[in-house]
Coordinates of C-alpha atoms in Angstrom, one line a residue:
Chain A
X11 CA 57.7 -78.1 47.2
X12 CA 60.6 -79.7 48.8
X13 CA 61.2 -83.4 48.4
X14 CA 62.1 -85.5 51.3
X15 CA 65.3 -86.8 49.6
X16 CA 66.6 -83.2 49.7
X17 CA 66.2 -82.8 53.4
X18 CA 66.7 -86.3 54.9
X19 CA 70.2 -87.4 55.6
X20 CA 69.6 -91.1 55.1
X21 CA 66.7 -93.0 53.5
X22 CA 67.2 -96.7 53.6
X23 CA 65.3 -100.0 53.6
X24 CA 66.2 -103.5 54.8
X25 CA 64.4 -106.6 56.0
X26 CA 63.7 -106.6 59.7
X27 CA 62.7 -110.3 59.2
X28 CA 62.1 -112.5 56.2
X29 CA 58.5 -111.2 56.3
X30 CA 58.9 -107.5 56.8
X31 CA 60.7 -104.6 55.4
X32 CA 61.7 -101.6 57.6
X33 CA 62.3 -98.2 56.0
X34 CA 64.2 -95.6 57.9
X35 CA 64.1 -91.9 57.1
X36 CA 66.8 -90.1 59.2
X37 CA 67.1 -86.3 59.4
X38 CA 70.3 -84.4 60.3
X39 CA 68.3 -81.3 61.2
X40 CA 65.9 -81.7 64.1
X41 CA 63.9 -78.7 62.8
X42 CA 63.1 -80.4 59.6
X43 CA 62.3 -83.7 61.4
X44 CA 59.8 -81.8 63.6
X45 CA 58.3 -80.1 60.6
X46 CA 57.8 -83.4 58.8
X47 CA 56.4 -85.0 62.0
X48 CA 53.9 -82.2 62.5
X49 CA 53.0 -81.5 58.8
X50 CA 49.4 -81.1 57.8
X51 CA 49.0 -84.3 55.9
X52 CA 49.6 -87.3 58.2
X53 CA 52.6 -89.2 57.2
X54 CA 51.0 -92.6 57.0
X55 CA 48.6 -91.3 54.3
X56 CA 51.5 -89.7 52.4
X57 CA 53.4 -92.9 52.4
X58 CA 50.6 -95.1 51.2
X59 CA 49.9 -92.7 48.3
X60 CA 53.5 -93.2 47.1
X61 CA 53.1 -97.0 47.0
X62 CA 50.1 -97.0 44.8
X63 CA 48.3 -100.3 44.7
X64 CA 50.9 -101.7 47.1
X65 CA 49.6 -99.6 49.9
X66 CA 47.8 -102.6 51.6
X67 CA 51.3 -103.8 52.6
X68 CA 52.1 -100.6 54.6
X69 CA 51.6 -101.6 58.2
X70 CA 52.9 -98.8 60.5
X71 CA 54.7 -95.6 60.8
X72 CA 56.8 -94.7 63.9
X73 CA 58.6 -91.6 65.1
X74 CA 61.8 -91.8 67.1
X75 CA 62.8 -88.4 68.3
X76 CA 66.2 -89.3 69.7
X77 CA 67.5 -90.1 66.2
X78 CA 65.2 -87.6 64.4
X79 CA 64.0 -90.7 62.5
X80 CA 60.9 -92.0 61.0
X81 CA 60.4 -95.7 60.6
X82 CA 57.9 -97.4 58.3
X83 CA 57.0 -101.1 58.6
X84 CA 55.9 -102.9 55.4
X85 CA 54.8 -106.4 54.9
X86 CA 56.9 -108.1 52.2
X87 CA 54.6 -109.2 49.4
X88 CA 56.9 -112.2 48.9
X89 CA 58.8 -113.8 51.8
X90 CA 62.6 -113.3 51.4
X91 CA 64.0 -116.0 49.1
X92 CA 60.7 -117.4 47.9
X93 CA 60.2 -117.9 44.2
X94 CA 59.6 -114.6 42.5
X95 CA 61.6 -112.6 45.1
X96 CA 63.9 -110.1 43.5
X97 CA 65.2 -108.2 46.5
X98 CA 66.3 -110.8 49.1
X99 CA 67.6 -108.1 51.5
X100 CA 64.7 -105.7 51.0
X101 CA 67.3 -103.1 50.2
X102 CA 65.7 -101.2 47.4
X103 CA 62.1 -100.7 48.6
X104 CA 62.5 -97.1 49.8
X105 CA 62.7 -95.6 46.3
X106 CA 59.1 -94.2 46.0
X107 CA 59.6 -92.3 49.3
X108 CA 62.4 -90.2 47.8
X109 CA 60.0 -87.9 45.9
X110 CA 57.6 -87.5 48.8
X111 CA 56.9 -83.9 49.3
X112 CA 57.3 -82.1 52.6
X113 CA 56.2 -78.5 53.2
Chain B
X3 CA 81.7 -109.4 89.7
X4 CA 83.2 -106.3 88.1
X5 CA 82.6 -102.6 87.6
X6 CA 83.4 -102.4 83.9
X7 CA 83.9 -104.5 80.8
X8 CA 85.5 -103.4 77.5
X9 CA 84.4 -105.2 74.4
X10 CA 85.9 -105.0 70.9
X11 CA 84.0 -106.1 67.8
X12 CA 86.4 -106.1 64.9
X13 CA 84.1 -106.4 61.9
X14 CA 80.5 -106.5 60.8
X15 CA 80.6 -110.2 59.9
X16 CA 83.4 -112.7 60.1
X17 CA 84.8 -113.3 56.6
X18 CA 83.0 -110.4 54.9
X19 CA 85.2 -107.5 53.8
X20 CA 88.2 -108.2 55.9
X21 CA 89.4 -106.5 59.1
X22 CA 91.4 -103.3 59.0
X23 CA 94.5 -104.4 60.9
X24 CA 95.9 -101.0 61.9
X25 CA 92.5 -100.0 63.4
X26 CA 92.3 -103.4 65.1
X27 CA 95.7 -102.9 66.7
X28 CA 94.5 -99.5 67.9
X29 CA 91.4 -101.2 69.4
X30 CA 93.5 -103.6 71.3
X31 CA 95.2 -100.7 73.1
X32 CA 91.9 -100.2 75.0
X33 CA 92.8 -103.4 76.8
X34 CA 89.5 -105.2 76.0
X35 CA 88.2 -108.0 78.2
X36 CA 86.8 -109.9 75.3
X37 CA 86.7 -109.9 71.5
X38 CA 83.2 -110.7 70.2
X39 CA 82.1 -111.0 66.6
X40 CA 79.0 -112.1 64.8
X41 CA 79.6 -114.5 61.9
X42 CA 76.2 -114.7 60.2
X43 CA 72.7 -113.6 59.5
X44 CA 69.4 -114.5 57.8
X45 CA 69.8 -111.6 55.5
X46 CA 71.4 -113.7 52.8
X47 CA 68.2 -115.6 52.4
X48 CA 67.1 -119.2 53.2
X49 CA 69.6 -121.0 50.9
X50 CA 72.5 -121.1 53.3
X51 CA 70.6 -122.5 56.2
X52 CA 68.7 -125.0 54.1
X53 CA 71.7 -126.4 52.4
X54 CA 74.4 -126.1 55.1
X55 CA 76.4 -123.9 52.8
X56 CA 78.5 -120.9 53.9
X57 CA 78.4 -117.5 52.3
X58 CA 81.6 -115.8 53.4
X59 CA 84.8 -116.8 51.5
X60 CA 86.6 -119.4 53.5
X61 CA 89.9 -117.7 52.8
X62 CA 88.7 -114.5 54.3
X63 CA 87.1 -116.2 57.3
X64 CA 90.5 -117.9 58.0
X65 CA 92.4 -114.6 57.6
X66 CA 90.1 -112.9 60.0
X67 CA 90.2 -115.7 62.5
X68 CA 94.0 -115.9 62.4
X69 CA 94.1 -112.2 63.4
X70 CA 91.5 -112.6 66.1
X71 CA 92.8 -115.8 67.6
X72 CA 96.4 -114.4 67.7
X73 CA 95.1 -111.2 69.4
X74 CA 93.0 -113.1 72.0
X75 CA 96.0 -115.3 72.7
X76 CA 98.3 -112.4 73.1
X77 CA 96.0 -110.5 75.4
X78 CA 94.8 -113.6 77.2
X79 CA 91.2 -112.8 76.6
X80 CA 88.4 -114.9 75.2
X81 CA 87.2 -114.8 71.6
X82 CA 83.4 -115.2 71.1
X83 CA 81.9 -116.1 67.7
X84 CA 78.2 -116.1 67.2
X85 CA 76.2 -117.7 64.4
X86 CA 79.3 -119.5 63.1
X87 CA 79.6 -120.3 59.4
X88 CA 76.9 -117.8 58.5
X89 CA 73.7 -119.7 59.6
X90 CA 74.8 -121.5 62.8
X91 CA 73.6 -125.1 62.1
X92 CA 76.0 -128.0 62.8
X93 CA 77.5 -128.0 59.3
X94 CA 78.2 -124.3 59.5
X95 CA 79.8 -124.6 63.0
X96 CA 81.9 -127.5 61.7
X97 CA 83.2 -125.5 58.8
X98 CA 84.5 -122.8 61.2
X99 CA 85.8 -125.4 63.7
X100 CA 88.0 -126.9 60.9
X101 CA 89.4 -123.5 60.1
X102 CA 90.3 -122.8 63.8
X103 CA 91.9 -126.3 63.8
X104 CA 94.0 -125.4 60.8
X105 CA 95.1 -122.1 62.4
X106 CA 96.1 -124.0 65.6
X107 CA 98.2 -126.5 63.6
X108 CA 99.8 -124.0 61.3
X109 CA 100.8 -121.6 64.2
X110 CA 101.7 -124.3 66.6
X111 CA 99.6 -123.4 69.5
X112 CA 96.6 -124.9 71.3
X113 CA 93.3 -123.4 72.1
X114 CA 90.5 -124.5 74.5
X115 CA 87.4 -124.2 72.4
X116 CA 83.8 -124.5 73.7
X117 CA 81.3 -125.3 71.0
X118 CA 77.6 -124.4 71.6
X119 CA 75.3 -126.0 69.0
X120 CA 71.8 -124.7 68.5
X121 CA 70.5 -127.0 65.7
X122 CA 67.3 -128.7 66.6
X123 CA 66.3 -132.2 65.2
X124 CA 63.0 -132.2 63.3
X125 CA 61.7 -135.0 65.6
X126 CA 62.5 -132.8 68.7
X127 CA 60.7 -129.8 67.3
X128 CA 57.7 -131.9 66.2
X129 CA 57.4 -133.3 69.7
X130 CA 57.6 -129.8 71.1
X131 CA 55.1 -128.6 68.6
X132 CA 52.5 -131.1 69.6
X133 CA 53.1 -130.7 73.4
X134 CA 53.4 -127.0 73.9
X135 CA 50.9 -124.3 73.6
X136 CA 51.8 -120.7 72.7
X137 CA 54.0 -121.3 69.8
X138 CA 53.5 -118.2 67.8
X139 CA 54.5 -117.0 64.3
X140 CA 56.8 -114.0 64.2
X141 CA 56.1 -111.3 61.6
X142 CA 53.6 -113.5 59.8
X143 CA 50.4 -115.4 60.7
X144 CA 51.0 -119.0 59.8
X145 CA 50.8 -121.3 62.8
X146 CA 53.5 -123.9 63.1
X147 CA 52.3 -127.1 61.5
X148 CA 53.8 -130.5 61.0
X149 CA 54.6 -129.9 57.4
X150 CA 56.6 -126.7 58.3
X151 CA 58.8 -128.8 60.5
X152 CA 59.0 -131.7 58.0
X153 CA 59.9 -129.5 55.1
X154 CA 62.8 -127.8 56.9
X155 CA 66.2 -129.3 56.1
X156 CA 67.7 -127.5 59.0
X157 CA 66.2 -125.9 62.1
X158 CA 68.1 -123.7 64.6
X159 CA 67.2 -121.9 67.8
X160 CA 68.5 -118.3 68.0
X161 CA 70.2 -118.5 71.4
X162 CA 70.4 -115.7 73.9
X163 CA 73.0 -114.9 76.5
X164 CA 72.5 -118.0 78.8
X165 CA 74.5 -120.6 76.9
X166 CA 77.4 -118.2 76.5
X167 CA 77.3 -117.3 80.2
X168 CA 77.5 -121.0 81.1
X169 CA 80.3 -121.6 78.7
X170 CA 82.3 -118.6 80.1
X171 CA 82.5 -120.3 83.6
X172 CA 85.1 -122.7 82.3
X173 CA 87.2 -119.8 80.9
X174 CA 87.7 -121.1 77.3
X175 CA 90.0 -119.4 74.8
X176 CA 87.3 -119.5 72.1
X177 CA 83.5 -119.9 72.2
X178 CA 82.3 -121.1 68.9
X179 CA 78.5 -120.8 68.9
X180 CA 75.8 -121.8 66.4
X181 CA 72.8 -119.6 65.7
X182 CA 72.7 -116.7 68.2
X183 CA 71.2 -113.3 68.6
X184 CA 73.9 -111.0 67.5
X185 CA 73.5 -108.8 70.5
X186 CA 73.7 -111.9 72.8
X187 CA 77.0 -113.2 71.4
X188 CA 78.5 -109.7 72.0
X189 CA 76.8 -108.7 75.2
X190 CA 77.0 -112.0 77.1
X191 CA 80.4 -111.5 78.6
X192 CA 79.2 -108.3 80.3
X193 CA 76.1 -110.0 81.6
X194 CA 78.3 -112.9 82.9
X195 CA 80.2 -110.2 84.9
X196 CA 77.0 -109.0 86.5
X197 CA 76.3 -106.0 84.3
X198 CA 72.7 -105.2 83.4
X199 CA 71.1 -107.1 80.5
X200 CA 69.4 -104.2 78.9
X201 CA 72.6 -102.2 78.6
X202 CA 74.6 -105.3 77.5
X203 CA 72.1 -106.2 74.7
X204 CA 71.8 -102.6 73.5
X205 CA 75.5 -102.4 73.4
X206 CA 75.6 -105.7 71.5
X207 CA 73.0 -104.4 69.0
X208 CA 75.2 -101.4 68.1
X209 CA 78.6 -103.1 68.3
X210 CA 77.7 -106.0 66.2
X211 CA 77.9 -103.8 63.1
X212 CA 81.4 -102.6 63.9
X213 CA 82.1 -99.2 62.5
X214 CA 78.8 -99.0 60.6
X215 CA 77.3 -96.9 63.5
X216 CA 80.1 -94.4 63.2
X217 CA 80.4 -91.8 60.5
X218 CA 83.3 -90.1 58.8
X219 CA 84.5 -87.0 60.6
X220 CA 83.7 -83.9 58.4
X221 CA 87.3 -83.5 57.2
X222 CA 88.1 -87.2 56.5
X223 CA 85.6 -88.3 53.9
X224 CA 88.2 -87.9 51.2
X225 CA 90.8 -90.0 52.9
X226 CA 88.3 -92.8 53.5
X227 CA 87.8 -93.1 49.8
X228 CA 86.1 -96.4 48.9
X229 CA 87.0 -98.2 52.1
X230 CA 84.3 -100.7 52.7
X231 CA 81.9 -99.9 55.6
X232 CA 81.9 -101.8 58.8
X233 CA 85.4 -103.4 58.5
X234 CA 87.1 -101.5 61.3
X235 CA 86.4 -102.2 64.9
X236 CA 84.1 -100.5 67.4
X237 CA 84.9 -100.5 71.1
X238 CA 82.5 -100.2 74.0
X239 CA 83.0 -100.0 77.7
X240 CA 80.0 -100.9 79.8
X241 CA 79.4 -100.3 83.5
X242 CA 76.4 -100.7 85.7
X243 CA 74.6 -97.5 84.5
X244 CA 75.6 -97.1 80.9
X245 CA 78.1 -97.8 78.1
X246 CA 80.5 -95.7 76.1
X247 CA 81.0 -96.5 72.5
X248 CA 83.6 -95.3 69.9
X249 CA 85.3 -96.4 66.7
X250 CA 88.9 -97.5 66.5
X251 CA 89.6 -95.7 63.3
X252 CA 90.3 -92.1 64.2
X253 CA 88.9 -90.9 60.9
X254 CA 85.5 -91.9 62.2
X255 CA 83.3 -90.7 65.0
X256 CA 80.2 -91.8 66.9
X257 CA 77.7 -89.0 67.3
X258 CA 74.5 -89.0 69.5
X259 CA 72.5 -89.2 66.4
X260 CA 74.5 -91.9 64.6
X261 CA 74.2 -94.2 67.7
X262 CA 70.5 -93.4 68.2
X263 CA 69.9 -94.1 64.5
X264 CA 71.8 -97.4 64.7
X265 CA 69.6 -98.5 67.6
X266 CA 66.8 -98.8 65.1
X267 CA 68.7 -100.3 62.2
X268 CA 67.1 -103.5 60.8
X269 CA 64.5 -103.5 63.5
X270 CA 60.8 -103.5 62.9
X271 CA 60.1 -101.1 65.8
X272 CA 62.3 -98.1 66.8
X273 CA 62.4 -98.9 70.5
X274 CA 61.1 -102.4 71.2
X275 CA 62.5 -105.7 70.1
X276 CA 61.8 -109.2 71.2
X277 CA 64.7 -111.1 72.7
X278 CA 65.0 -114.6 74.2
X279 CA 63.2 -114.3 77.5
X280 CA 61.8 -110.9 77.0
X281 CA 62.3 -107.7 75.1
X282 CA 64.8 -104.8 74.8
X283 CA 63.2 -101.5 75.5
X284 CA 65.2 -98.4 74.4
X285 CA 62.5 -95.9 74.7
X286 CA 64.1 -94.2 77.7
X287 CA 67.6 -94.1 76.3
X288 CA 69.7 -91.0 76.5
X289 CA 72.5 -90.6 74.0
X290 CA 75.2 -88.1 75.1
X291 CA 78.4 -87.1 73.4
X292 CA 81.4 -87.7 75.7
X293 CA 83.9 -86.2 73.2
X294 CA 84.1 -85.9 69.4
X295 CA 84.4 -89.6 68.9
X296 CA 82.5 -91.2 71.9
X297 CA 78.9 -91.4 72.9
X298 CA 77.5 -92.6 76.2
X299 CA 74.2 -94.5 76.3
X300 CA 72.1 -94.9 79.3
X301 CA 68.5 -96.0 80.0
X302 CA 68.3 -99.3 78.0
X303 CA 66.0 -101.7 79.8
X304 CA 65.4 -105.5 79.5
X305 CA 61.8 -106.4 80.1
X306 CA 61.4 -110.0 81.3
X307 CA 58.5 -112.1 80.2
X308 CA 57.0 -114.8 82.4
X309 CA 57.4 -117.4 79.8
X310 CA 60.9 -117.7 78.2
X311 CA 60.6 -118.1 74.4
X312 CA 63.2 -118.4 71.8
X313 CA 63.0 -117.9 68.0
X314 CA 63.3 -121.0 65.9
X315 CA 64.3 -120.7 62.3
X316 CA 64.0 -123.3 59.6
X317 CA 64.6 -123.5 55.9
X318 CA 64.2 -126.3 53.4
X319 CA 64.7 -127.2 49.8
X320 CA 61.5 -127.0 47.8
X321 CA 62.8 -128.1 44.4
X322 CA 65.4 -127.4 41.8
X323 CA 65.7 -124.0 40.3
X324 CA 66.6 -123.0 36.7
X325 CA 66.7 -119.5 35.3
X326 CA 66.9 -117.8 32.0
X327 CA 66.9 -114.2 31.0
X328 CA 65.1 -112.7 28.1
X329 CA 65.8 -109.4 26.4
X330 CA 62.9 -107.6 24.8
X331 CA 63.6 -104.8 22.3
X332 CA 60.7 -104.8 19.8
X333 CA 58.1 -102.2 21.0
X334 CA 55.4 -104.2 19.3
X335 CA 56.1 -107.1 21.5
X336 CA 56.7 -104.9 24.6
X337 CA 53.2 -103.5 24.2
X338 CA 51.8 -107.0 24.4
X339 CA 54.2 -108.3 27.0
X340 CA 51.9 -109.6 29.8
X341 CA 49.6 -111.3 27.3
X342 CA 52.4 -113.1 25.6
X343 CA 54.3 -114.1 28.8
X344 CA 51.1 -115.4 30.5
X345 CA 50.1 -117.4 27.4
X346 CA 53.5 -119.1 27.2
X347 CA 53.5 -119.7 30.9
X348 CA 50.1 -121.4 30.8
X349 CA 51.2 -123.6 28.0
X350 CA 54.3 -124.7 30.0
X351 CA 52.3 -125.4 33.1
X352 CA 49.9 -127.6 31.1
X353 CA 52.6 -129.3 29.3
X354 CA 54.9 -130.1 32.2
X355 CA 52.7 -130.4 35.4
X356 CA 52.2 -134.2 34.9
X357 CA 56.0 -134.7 35.2
X358 CA 56.5 -132.9 38.5
X359 CA 54.7 -132.2 41.8
X360 CA 56.2 -128.7 42.2
X361 CA 56.1 -126.4 39.2
X362 CA 56.3 -122.7 39.4
X363 CA 57.3 -120.2 36.7
X364 CA 57.9 -116.6 37.8
X365 CA 58.6 -113.6 35.6
X366 CA 60.4 -110.5 36.9
X367 CA 60.3 -107.6 34.4
X368 CA 63.4 -105.5 34.8
X369 CA 62.6 -102.0 33.5
X370 CA 59.1 -102.1 34.8
X371 CA 58.5 -103.6 38.3
X372 CA 61.0 -106.3 38.9
X373 CA 62.7 -104.7 41.9
X374 CA 59.5 -103.7 43.8
X375 CA 56.9 -106.2 42.5
X376 CA 53.5 -105.4 44.1
X377 CA 55.0 -102.4 45.9
X378 CA 55.9 -100.6 42.7
X379 CA 53.6 -97.6 42.2
X380 CA 54.7 -96.9 38.7
X381 CA 53.2 -99.4 36.3
X382 CA 53.8 -97.6 33.0
X383 CA 56.5 -99.0 30.8
X384 CA 58.6 -96.1 29.3
X385 CA 61.6 -98.1 28.3
X386 CA 62.6 -99.2 24.8
X387 CA 64.2 -102.3 26.3
X388 CA 63.2 -104.7 29.0
X389 CA 64.8 -107.7 30.7
X390 CA 62.7 -110.5 31.9
X391 CA 64.2 -112.9 34.5
X392 CA 62.4 -116.3 34.3
X393 CA 62.6 -118.4 37.4
X394 CA 61.5 -122.0 37.2
X395 CA 61.2 -124.4 40.2
X396 CA 60.5 -128.1 39.6
X397 CA 61.2 -131.3 41.3
X398 CA 64.4 -132.1 39.4
X399 CA 67.2 -130.2 37.6
X400 CA 66.2 -131.9 34.3
X401 CA 62.6 -130.8 34.4
X402 CA 63.4 -127.3 35.5
X403 CA 65.9 -126.9 32.7
X404 CA 63.6 -128.5 30.2
X405 CA 60.8 -126.1 31.1
X406 CA 63.3 -123.2 30.7
X407 CA 64.5 -124.3 27.3
X408 CA 61.0 -125.0 26.0
X409 CA 59.6 -121.7 27.3
X410 CA 62.2 -119.6 25.7
X411 CA 62.0 -121.5 22.4
X412 CA 58.2 -121.0 22.5
X413 CA 58.8 -117.3 23.0
X414 CA 61.6 -117.2 20.4
X415 CA 59.6 -118.9 17.7
X416 CA 56.0 -118.0 18.5
X417 CA 53.4 -116.3 16.4
X418 CA 52.8 -113.6 19.1
X419 CA 51.4 -110.8 16.9
X420 CA 50.8 -110.2 13.2
X421 CA 53.9 -108.2 12.8
X422 CA 56.6 -109.5 15.2
X423 CA 59.0 -111.9 13.5
X424 CA 58.1 -115.6 14.0
X425 CA 61.7 -116.4 14.8
X426 CA 63.7 -114.2 17.0
X427 CA 61.2 -112.4 19.1
X428 CA 63.5 -112.2 22.1
X429 CA 67.2 -111.9 22.8
X430 CA 68.8 -114.7 24.9
X431 CA 72.0 -113.5 26.5
X432 CA 74.0 -116.7 27.1
X433 CA 74.7 -120.3 26.2
X434 CA 73.5 -122.5 27.7
X435 CA 70.3 -120.6 27.4
X436 CA 68.8 -121.9 30.6
X437 CA 70.9 -122.9 33.6
X438 CA 70.3 -124.8 36.7
X439 CA 71.2 -122.8 39.8
X440 CA 70.9 -125.6 42.3
X441 CA 68.3 -126.2 45.0
X442 CA 65.5 -123.7 45.5
X443 CA 64.8 -123.0 49.2
X444 CA 62.3 -121.3 51.4
X445 CA 62.0 -120.3 55.1
X446 CA 59.5 -122.8 56.5
X447 CA 59.7 -122.1 60.3
X448 CA 60.0 -118.7 61.9
X449 CA 58.3 -119.0 65.3
X450 CA 58.7 -118.2 68.9
X451 CA 58.8 -121.4 71.0
X452 CA 58.4 -121.4 74.7
X453 CA 61.2 -123.3 76.4
X454 CA 61.7 -124.9 79.7
X455 CA 65.1 -123.5 80.2
X456 CA 67.0 -120.9 78.1
X457 CA 69.5 -123.6 77.2
X458 CA 66.9 -126.3 76.3
X459 CA 67.9 -126.5 72.7
X460 CA 71.6 -125.7 73.1
X461 CA 74.2 -128.4 73.5
X462 CA 77.7 -127.6 74.6
X463 CA 81.0 -129.5 74.2
X464 CA 84.6 -128.7 74.8
X465 CA 87.6 -129.5 72.6
X466 CA 91.3 -128.6 72.8
X467 CA 92.6 -127.8 69.3
X468 CA 94.4 -128.8 67.3
X469 CA 92.9 -132.2 67.1
X470 CA 93.8 -134.9 64.6
X471 CA 91.1 -136.2 62.3
X472 CA 88.6 -133.4 63.1
X473 CA 86.9 -133.8 59.7

């Protein structure tokens, strides 16, 4: 089984606002992008599996063909900068996706 | 009105990382009509807006501005700065104004500067809040209430292109603007020249990150070494049906995919983003390579809404913060970690809550789930060592620090289990053991507010620098 980190060019996360994190998975190869987009298990389900009990925060998955990119919208459990926040920029929230398997 | 405008954006953010001077000189050879740069962001968190502090080193901001002002003077083109001072409230704008004043004095030239403030008084926003319907939260679901306005130490409107367009009519040398949409500060000149809003804003969205949207050419990755990203300029030329974009550094290139991918950077949706007065729709965009470095973008649309709304941001101080760090190395205590930490926290809350209205104690367990919190899928501790960051917020510095010191002594000396030593259960990495980090802050307002005119909350003034007694 191939892992998405081995076929995606860039996997990154950042805040899109103090309340939301956006994850981008960008593919160099349009064939691989199309394969991931059309794979048997729908992507939103795969993503929520990888976030365990945090899956209630996963809001949306989008496809953007022009950039061969997939975008995931996640509600921040803690607003940026509030007490208990440890990732003010939302920069390290993509990590569980790295090992997501693609056919 | 004109056919074409060339814009140079020299760096991702004024004062962060520095500007590559050789690449900047190369950019100027494109004969730009304007130099436009973004100087701030909410990314850094609420602290800077709430307290009026700046993030970027002053020295670097001054170095960058010296370069940019001298270039704009030499080419006789305007320099536009958006979200000055990092957060764009009055104190932030003032800090940049003072730097420009110093540069004018030291280099013996004068500059006509238009200042566009976008800070909103609490009383003004409170009045608007009670009078206007359709104020809506953005990205969350809390309606705007009196206490949100009251608890903000600073409130700003994120301005769109209109205040810049008005300012450009007087042909200033520099426009120094408070909180603005990045793409508006960079795209406004083109809109003022009659070019389409959708293209101008999309161009601004990509340009504002400077060379970030470009990538190393295949054979140049080695020579780039550890050069910091986004510190060399990007150049765009926009006309009525599209824009071309390319990096100034010839070791980099824009590709169809790098520009398409940057269109969705830091945005919640890949093709739709709310802007003052409407939305930018990039769903019909075509990205086409013009040559190995340059990409042409067409098809960006601005969708007007009937009601013109602007985003209002507010942040306030919620207390004083103290932190300590605890090192855990004994597996017998690690196996009881949550029980022990929770017990000590409850004791502290009971002991101190009569002294302070606000009291919160947060633990972040590094080595388990500190970085991701509730999003962390892996809840098993496999490490022999853990670091626990303790964050305390209370009404005063004294109480916050007292809680920290008492908490860690309680952990250090406690009878946690039968076998863990009753003195020395945790490692404390520094002296003082707990330290005050200053005010704790939160975002309190993040709402779309309908406005009567796009400039409603903006106020513009003109000054010729240098000016004596600017402070």
